[in-house]
Coordinates of C-alpha atoms and ligand atoms in Angstrom, one line a residue:
X1 CA 24.6 53.1 91.1
X2 CA 25.0 49.7 89.4
X3 CA 21.9 47.5 89.2
X4 CA 23.7 44.9 91.3
X5 CA 24.4 47.4 94.2
X6 CA 21.4 47.8 96.4
X7 CA 20.6 51.2 98.1
X8 CA 21.3 49.6 101.5
X9 CA 24.6 48.2 100.5
X10 CA 25.6 51.4 98.8
X11 CA 24.8 53.4 101.9
X12 CA 26.6 51.1 104.2
X13 CA 29.7 51.1 102.1
X14 CA 29.9 54.8 101.4
X15 CA 28.6 56.6 104.5
X16 CA 30.7 54.5 106.8
X17 CA 33.9 54.8 104.6
X18 CA 33.6 58.6 104.6
X19 CA 33.7 58.8 108.4
X20 CA 37.4 58.1 108.3
X21 CA 38.4 60.8 105.9
X22 CA 36.8 63.9 107.4
X23 CA 37.4 67.5 106.5
X24 CA 41.0 68.4 106.6
X25 CA 40.6 71.6 104.5
X26 CA 38.2 73.2 107.0
X27 CA 39.6 74.0 110.4
X28 CA 38.9 71.2 112.7
X29 CA 38.9 73.1 116.0
X30 CA 36.3 75.7 116.6
X31 CA 37.8 78.9 118.1
X32 CA 35.9 80.5 121.0
X33 CA 34.7 83.4 118.9
X34 CA 33.4 81.2 116.1
X35 CA 29.7 80.6 116.2
X36 CA 28.3 77.1 116.2
X37 CA 25.9 76.9 113.3
X38 CA 22.6 75.1 114.2
X39 CA 21.5 73.0 111.2
X40 CA 18.1 71.7 110.3
X41 CA 17.8 68.9 107.7
X42 CA 14.7 68.5 105.6
X43 CA 14.6 65.2 103.7
X44 CA 16.1 62.3 105.5
X45 CA 16.5 59.8 102.6
X46 CA 19.5 58.4 100.8
X47 CA 21.8 61.4 100.6
X48 CA 21.2 62.4 104.2
X49 CA 23.4 59.5 105.3
X50 CA 26.4 61.2 103.6
X51 CA 25.6 64.7 104.8
X52 CA 25.0 63.8 108.5
X53 CA 28.3 62.0 108.9
X54 CA 30.2 64.9 107.3
X55 CA 28.4 67.5 109.3
X56 CA 29.1 65.6 112.5
X57 CA 32.9 65.8 111.7
X58 CA 32.8 69.6 112.1
X59 CA 33.0 71.3 115.5
X60 CA 31.3 74.3 114.0
X61 CA 28.0 72.4 113.3
X62 CA 25.2 71.2 115.5
X63 CA 22.4 69.3 113.9
X64 CA 19.3 70.4 115.9
X65 CA 16.4 69.3 113.8
X66 CA 15.5 66.6 111.3
X67 CA 12.3 66.7 109.2
X68 CA 10.8 64.3 106.7
X69 CA 7.2 63.9 105.6
X70 CA 7.8 60.3 106.5
X71 CA 8.7 61.1 110.1
X72 CA 9.9 57.6 110.8
X73 CA 12.9 58.4 108.5
X74 CA 13.8 61.5 110.5
X75 CA 13.5 59.4 113.7
X76 CA 15.6 56.5 112.2
X77 CA 18.4 58.9 111.2
X78 CA 18.3 60.6 114.6
X79 CA 18.8 57.2 116.2
X80 CA 21.3 55.7 113.7
X81 CA 23.7 58.6 114.0
X82 CA 23.0 59.4 117.6
X83 CA 22.2 63.0 116.8
X84 CA 19.9 64.0 119.7
X85 CA 17.9 66.3 117.4
X86 CA 14.1 67.0 117.4
X87 CA 12.2 65.4 114.6
X88 CA 9.3 66.9 112.5
X89 CA 7.1 65.8 109.7
X90 CA 6.4 69.2 108.0
X91 CA 8.4 72.3 107.3
X92 CA 5.9 74.5 109.2
X93 CA 6.5 72.4 112.3
X94 CA 10.2 72.5 111.7
X95 CA 10.2 76.3 111.6
X96 CA 8.1 76.5 114.7
X97 CA 10.4 74.1 116.5
X98 CA 14.1 74.4 117.6
X99 CA 15.8 77.6 116.5
X100 CA 18.4 77.1 113.7
X101 CA 20.7 79.0 111.4
X102 CA 20.9 76.9 108.2
X103 CA 18.4 74.6 106.6
X104 CA 19.7 71.8 104.3
X105 CA 17.2 70.8 101.7
X106 CA 17.7 67.2 100.8
X107 CA 14.2 66.3 99.6
X108 CA 12.9 65.2 96.1
X109 CA 14.2 67.6 93.5
X110 CA 10.7 68.9 92.7
X111 CA 10.2 70.2 96.2
X112 CA 13.4 72.3 96.6
X113 CA 12.2 75.6 95.2
X114 CA 9.1 75.7 97.4
X115 CA 10.8 74.6 100.6
X116 CA 13.8 76.9 100.0
X117 CA 11.4 79.8 99.6
X118 CA 9.5 79.0 102.9
X119 CA 12.8 78.8 104.8
X120 CA 14.2 82.1 103.4
X121 CA 10.9 83.7 104.2
X122 CA 11.4 82.6 107.8
X123 CA 14.8 84.2 107.8
X124 CA 16.8 81.0 107.5
X125 CA 20.0 80.5 105.5
X126 CA 19.7 77.6 103.0
X127 CA 21.9 75.0 101.5
X128 CA 20.0 73.2 98.8
X129 CA 20.8 70.0 97.1
X130 CA 20.6 70.4 93.3
X131 CA 18.7 71.8 91.7
X132 CA 18.2 75.0 93.7
X133 CA 14.7 75.4 92.1
X134 CA 12.9 73.9 89.2
X135 CA 13.3 76.8 86.8
X136 CA 15.7 79.6 86.3
X137 CA 13.0 82.2 87.1
X138 CA 12.2 80.4 90.3
X139 CA 15.9 80.2 91.3
X140 CA 16.5 83.9 90.5
X141 CA 13.5 84.9 92.6
X142 CA 14.9 82.9 95.5
X143 CA 18.2 84.7 95.3
X144 CA 16.5 88.0 95.2
X145 CA 14.2 87.0 98.1
X146 CA 17.2 85.9 100.2
X147 CA 18.7 89.4 99.7
X148 CA 15.5 91.0 100.7
X149 CA 15.3 88.9 103.8
X150 CA 19.0 89.4 104.7
X151 CA 19.9 85.7 104.5
X152 CA 21.9 83.6 102.1
X153 CA 21.2 80.6 99.8
X154 CA 23.7 78.3 98.2
X155 CA 23.2 75.2 96.0
X156 CA 25.0 71.9 95.4
X157 CA 27.2 70.6 93.9
X158 CA 30.5 71.4 95.6
X159 CA 32.8 70.3 92.7
X160 CA 34.5 73.6 92.6
X161 CA 36.0 73.1 96.0
X162 CA 38.1 70.0 95.1
X163 CA 41.9 70.4 94.8
X164 CA 41.7 68.8 91.3
X165 CA 39.3 71.6 90.2
X166 CA 41.6 74.1 91.7
X167 CA 44.6 72.6 89.9
X168 CA 42.8 72.5 86.6
X169 CA 41.6 76.1 87.0
X170 CA 45.1 77.4 87.8
X171 CA 46.6 75.5 84.9
X172 CA 44.2 77.1 82.5
X173 CA 44.6 80.6 84.1
X174 CA 48.4 80.3 83.9
X175 CA 48.1 79.6 80.2
X176 CA 49.7 76.2 80.3
X177 CA 47.1 74.8 77.8
X178 CA 47.6 77.8 75.4
X179 CA 44.4 79.0 73.7
X180 CA 41.5 77.0 74.9
X181 CA 39.3 75.4 72.3
X182 CA 37.2 72.4 73.5
X183 CA 36.2 70.4 76.5
X184 CA 34.1 67.4 77.2
X185 CA 32.5 66.0 80.4
X186 CA 30.5 62.8 81.0
X187 CA 28.7 61.3 83.9
X188 CA 26.1 58.5 84.1
X189 CA 25.1 55.3 85.8
X190 CA 22.1 53.0 85.5
X191 CA 19.9 55.2 87.5
X192 CA 18.6 55.4 91.1
X193 CA 16.1 52.6 92.1
X194 CA 15.0 54.0 95.5
X195 CA 12.8 56.9 94.5
X196 CA 10.6 57.7 91.5
X197 CA 11.1 61.5 91.6
X198 CA 14.3 61.1 89.5
X199 CA 12.1 60.0 86.5
X200 CA 9.1 62.4 87.1
X201 CA 8.6 65.8 85.4
X202 CA 11.4 68.2 86.4
X203 CA 13.5 65.3 87.6
X204 CA 15.8 63.8 85.0
X205 CA 19.4 63.1 84.4
X206 CA 20.5 66.7 83.8
X207 CA 19.6 68.1 87.3
X208 CA 20.7 64.9 89.0
X209 CA 23.9 64.0 87.0
X210 CA 24.8 66.5 84.3
X211 CA 24.7 69.3 86.8
X212 CA 28.2 68.2 88.1
X213 CA 29.9 68.5 84.7
X214 CA 28.0 71.7 84.0
X215 CA 29.3 73.2 87.2
X216 CA 32.9 71.9 86.5
X217 CA 33.1 73.0 82.8
X218 CA 31.5 76.5 83.3
X219 CA 33.7 76.9 86.4
X220 CA 36.8 76.1 84.4
X221 CA 35.9 77.7 81.1
X222 CA 33.7 80.6 82.1
X223 CA 29.9 81.2 81.8
X224 CA 28.1 79.8 78.8
X225 CA 26.6 82.3 76.3
X226 CA 24.3 79.8 74.6
X227 CA 23.2 76.1 74.6
X228 CA 22.2 73.5 72.1
X229 CA 21.1 70.1 73.2
X230 CA 19.4 66.8 72.4
X231 CA 17.7 64.9 75.1
X232 CA 15.7 61.7 75.0
X233 CA 14.0 59.0 77.1
X234 CA 15.7 55.6 76.4
X235 CA 14.0 53.5 79.1
X236 CA 10.3 54.3 79.1
X237 CA 9.7 52.5 82.4
X238 CA 11.7 51.9 85.6
X239 CA 11.3 49.6 88.5
X240 CA 11.4 51.5 91.8
X241 CA 11.9 49.8 95.2
X242 CA 8.7 49.5 97.2
X243 CA 6.8 51.1 94.3
X244 CA 7.1 48.9 91.3
X245 CA 7.0 50.1 87.7
X246 CA 6.8 53.8 87.0
X247 CA 6.6 55.7 83.7
X248 CA 9.7 57.8 82.9
X249 CA 8.6 61.4 82.1
X250 CA 11.9 63.4 82.1
X251 CA 15.0 62.9 80.0
X252 CA 17.3 59.9 81.0
X253 CA 19.8 60.7 78.2
X254 CA 21.2 64.1 77.3
X255 CA 23.9 65.7 75.1
X256 CA 24.5 69.4 75.7
X257 CA 26.7 71.8 73.8
X258 CA 27.8 75.0 75.5
X259 CA 29.2 78.1 73.8
X260 CA 31.6 80.0 76.0
X261 CA 33.6 83.2 75.4
X262 CA 36.5 83.4 72.8
X263 CA 35.1 80.6 70.6
X264 CA 35.4 77.9 73.3
X265 CA 32.9 75.1 73.0
X266 CA 32.2 72.3 75.5
X267 CA 30.1 69.2 75.4
X268 CA 28.5 67.3 78.3
X269 CA 26.7 63.9 78.1
X270 CA 24.8 62.4 81.0
X271 CA 22.2 59.7 81.5
X272 CA 20.6 57.0 83.6
X273 CA 21.5 54.3 81.1
X274 CA 25.3 54.3 81.3
X275 CA 26.8 51.1 82.3
X276 CA 29.6 51.8 84.7
X277 CA 30.8 48.9 86.9
X278 CA 31.9 51.5 89.6
X279 CA 28.6 53.4 89.7
X280 CA 28.6 55.4 92.9
X281 CA 31.8 53.7 94.1
X282 CA 33.6 56.1 91.8
X283 CA 36.9 56.2 93.7
X284 CA 37.9 53.1 91.8
X285 CA 37.3 54.7 88.4
X286 CA 40.7 54.8 86.6
X287 CA 39.3 56.4 83.4
X288 CA 38.9 60.1 82.8
X289 CA 35.5 61.9 82.8
X290 CA 36.6 65.5 81.9
X291 CA 38.9 66.5 79.0
X292 CA 40.0 70.1 78.3
X293 CA 41.9 70.9 75.0
X294 CA 44.0 74.0 74.2
X295 CA 46.6 74.5 71.4
X296 CA 49.5 74.0 73.8
X297 CA 48.2 71.3 76.0
X298 CA 45.4 69.1 77.2
X299 CA 44.2 67.8 80.6
X300 CA 42.2 64.9 81.7
X301 CA 40.5 64.6 85.1
X302 CA 40.7 60.9 86.2
X303 CA 37.6 59.7 88.1
X304 CA 34.5 61.8 88.3
X305 CA 34.5 65.6 89.0
X306 CA 32.5 65.0 92.2
X307 CA 35.0 62.3 93.3
X308 CA 38.2 63.1 91.5
X309 CA 41.3 60.9 91.6
X310 CA 44.0 63.0 89.8
X311 CA 44.7 65.2 86.7
X312 CA 46.8 64.1 83.8
X313 CA 48.4 67.1 82.0
X314 CA 49.9 66.6 78.6
X315 CA 51.6 69.8 77.3
X316 CA 55.0 68.7 76.1
X317 CA 56.1 67.5 72.6
X318 CA 58.9 65.5 74.2
X319 CA 57.9 64.4 77.7
X320 CA 55.1 61.9 78.5
X321 CA 51.9 63.1 80.2
X322 CA 52.3 63.9 83.9
X323 CA 50.0 62.9 86.7
X324 CA 49.1 65.8 89.1
X325 CA 47.1 66.4 92.2
X326 CA 46.8 62.9 93.5
X327 CA 46.1 64.3 97.0
X328 CA 42.4 64.9 97.6
X329 CA 43.1 67.3 100.5
X330 CA 40.2 65.7 102.4
X331 CA 37.6 66.8 99.8
X332 CA 34.4 64.9 99.7
X333 CA 31.5 65.7 97.4
X334 CA 29.0 66.0 100.3
X335 CA 31.1 68.7 102.0
X336 CA 29.2 71.7 100.6
X337 CA 26.9 72.2 103.5
X338 CA 29.7 71.8 106.1
X339 CA 31.8 74.4 104.2
X340 CA 28.8 76.8 104.1
X341 CA 28.3 76.3 107.8
X342 CA 32.0 77.1 108.4
X343 CA 31.7 80.2 106.1
X344 CA 28.7 81.4 108.1
X345 CA 30.5 80.7 111.4
X346 CA 33.6 82.6 110.3
X347 CA 31.9 85.2 108.3
X348 CA 33.9 84.4 105.2
X349 CA 32.8 84.1 101.5
X350 CA 33.0 80.5 100.3
X351 CA 34.1 79.7 96.7
X352 CA 30.7 78.0 96.0
X353 CA 28.6 80.8 94.5
X354 CA 24.9 80.8 94.2
X355 CA 25.1 82.8 90.9
X356 CA 27.1 79.8 89.5
X357 CA 24.3 77.4 90.6
X358 CA 21.7 79.7 89.0
X359 CA 23.7 79.7 85.8
X360 CA 23.8 75.9 85.8
X361 CA 20.0 75.9 86.4
X362 CA 19.5 78.1 83.4
X363 CA 21.6 75.8 81.3
X364 CA 19.4 72.8 82.2
X365 CA 16.3 74.7 81.3
X366 CA 17.8 76.0 78.1
X367 CA 18.9 72.5 77.1
X368 CA 15.4 71.2 77.5
X369 CA 14.1 74.1 75.4
X370 CA 16.8 73.6 72.8
X371 CA 16.0 69.9 72.4
X372 CA 12.3 70.5 72.2
X373 CA 12.5 73.3 69.7
X374 CA 15.6 72.2 67.7
X375 CA 17.3 75.5 68.2
X376 CA 20.2 77.3 70.0
X377 CA 19.1 79.1 73.2
X378 CA 20.8 82.2 74.5
X379 CA 21.5 82.5 78.2
X380 CA 21.2 85.7 80.3
X381 CA 22.9 84.6 83.6
X382 CA 26.6 84.8 84.6
X383 CA 28.8 84.4 87.7
X384 CA 32.1 85.8 88.9
X385 CA 34.9 84.1 86.8
X386 CA 37.6 82.8 87.2
X387 CA 36.6 81.0 90.3
X388 CA 40.2 80.2 91.3
Ligands
NAD401 N1 21.2 59.8 96.9 C1 22.4 60.2 96.5 O1 23.4 59.6 96.4 C2 22.5 61.7 96.1 C3 23.7 62.2 95.9 C4 23.9 63.6 95.6 C5 22.7 64.4 95.6 N2 21.5 63.8 95.8 C6 20.3 64.7 95.7 O2 19.7 64.8 97.0 C7 18.3 65.0 96.9 C8 17.6 63.8 97.6 O3 17.9 62.6 97.0 P1 17.9 61.2 97.8 O4 18.5 60.2 96.9 O5 18.3 61.4 99.2 O6 16.3 61.0 97.7 P2 15.4 60.1 98.7 O7 14.1 59.8 98.1 O8 16.2 59.0 99.3 O9 15.1 61.1 100.0 C9 14.3 62.2 99.8 C10 13.5 62.4 101.1 O10 12.8 63.6 101.1 C11 11.5 63.4 101.8 N3 10.6 64.5 101.4 C12 10.0 64.6 100.2 N4 9.3 65.7 100.2 C13 9.4 66.3 101.4 C14 8.8 67.4 102.0 N5 8.0 68.3 101.4 N6 9.1 67.7 103.3 C15 10.0 66.9 104.0 N7 10.5 65.7 103.5 C16 10.2 65.5 102.2 C17 11.1 62.0 101.3 O11 10.2 61.4 102.2 C18 12.5 61.3 101.4 O12 12.7 60.7 102.6 C19 18.0 65.0 95.4 O13 18.0 66.4 95.0 C20 19.2 64.3 94.8 O14 19.4 64.8 93.5 C21 21.3 62.5 96.1

């Protein structure tokens, strides 16, 4: 978000605009045999504005509960979006309250692992904002715990569901770029102003921003085998709304190198110090943020991977580059939870895969280790590939 765009102005612009574009790729009419998925949201801050509107567009979803440690936030969202849910101020009260099928964890990043574990333990399915947990070990334990409890957990982001991701993946799989060699992704803005957790330990620009490019590039190129990275803190202090100056304790600037199979290397840069006049209003971005190079062609994703505009494919010695996939198919970055609810309702397997989220979590942790110790870090996790 740009410094000049306040949180309130951002929310007003984005959440309202998205109401018009709702889910076209998920069936809009619930069939009789499809179960309505009862959703509970924990964390009723900034991102809940985007989630609530999107969930309300699906006939397969009913939001039954809202919870926030600042209960007035849960109440305010209930009223603002005319939800008719019950409100709570603690996860224990939430679990004792209205029955539900799927919990959405939209709290501070540092709370996700603990809250997700409590919900799984109570036999609830979980959609978690990123990161799924704070460490790979904690995330892996959650996935194992979900299996034990006979429920499911999935994590944001939902970039792999965009038609542009699908186009790029198919283009690669069909060999149109030849032998793949290199890729680059970048995402940054000047940093959130509304909450300090982004700058506190286990916050940082990698789990908040780099996570999108990590999901896209591993999704397109395959699991990473090892990581080398440099991270830093550029701005030592931040001014946070209603809080004042806070010290920055986690990286706000990161470069990450990933080694994939067959000699393919990708690079990601992310940070909270990137001037971008479009900030969160990324639909207006006309420059590319992802590049993939092979020996017979290259591709550029225009816009950001979480809000893509189109894909430019250059694979001819004689013809100019071609613009593809200008249609977004109704994709919106906040659609993950709605898709998961639809998958639960219809008993189908969604493309978003928790093993992929877990792999990205391992990359983040490995990048921090690599930067600290000045060495290459091997990864152990993987996920089913190709995704499309
Ligand atoms: N804001 C965005 O545009 C955006 C976009 C994509 C993803 N996200 C992700 O969404 C998550 C939330 O971000 P945000 O910007 O909405 O933050 P936020 O600070 O606006 O909201 C977080 C909310 O969680 C509540 N909370 C914290 N601990 C809690 C607990 N233990 N129980 C119940 N409620 C608790 C806080 O009181 C707050 O209202 C983060 O993981 C972030 O990375 C945010």
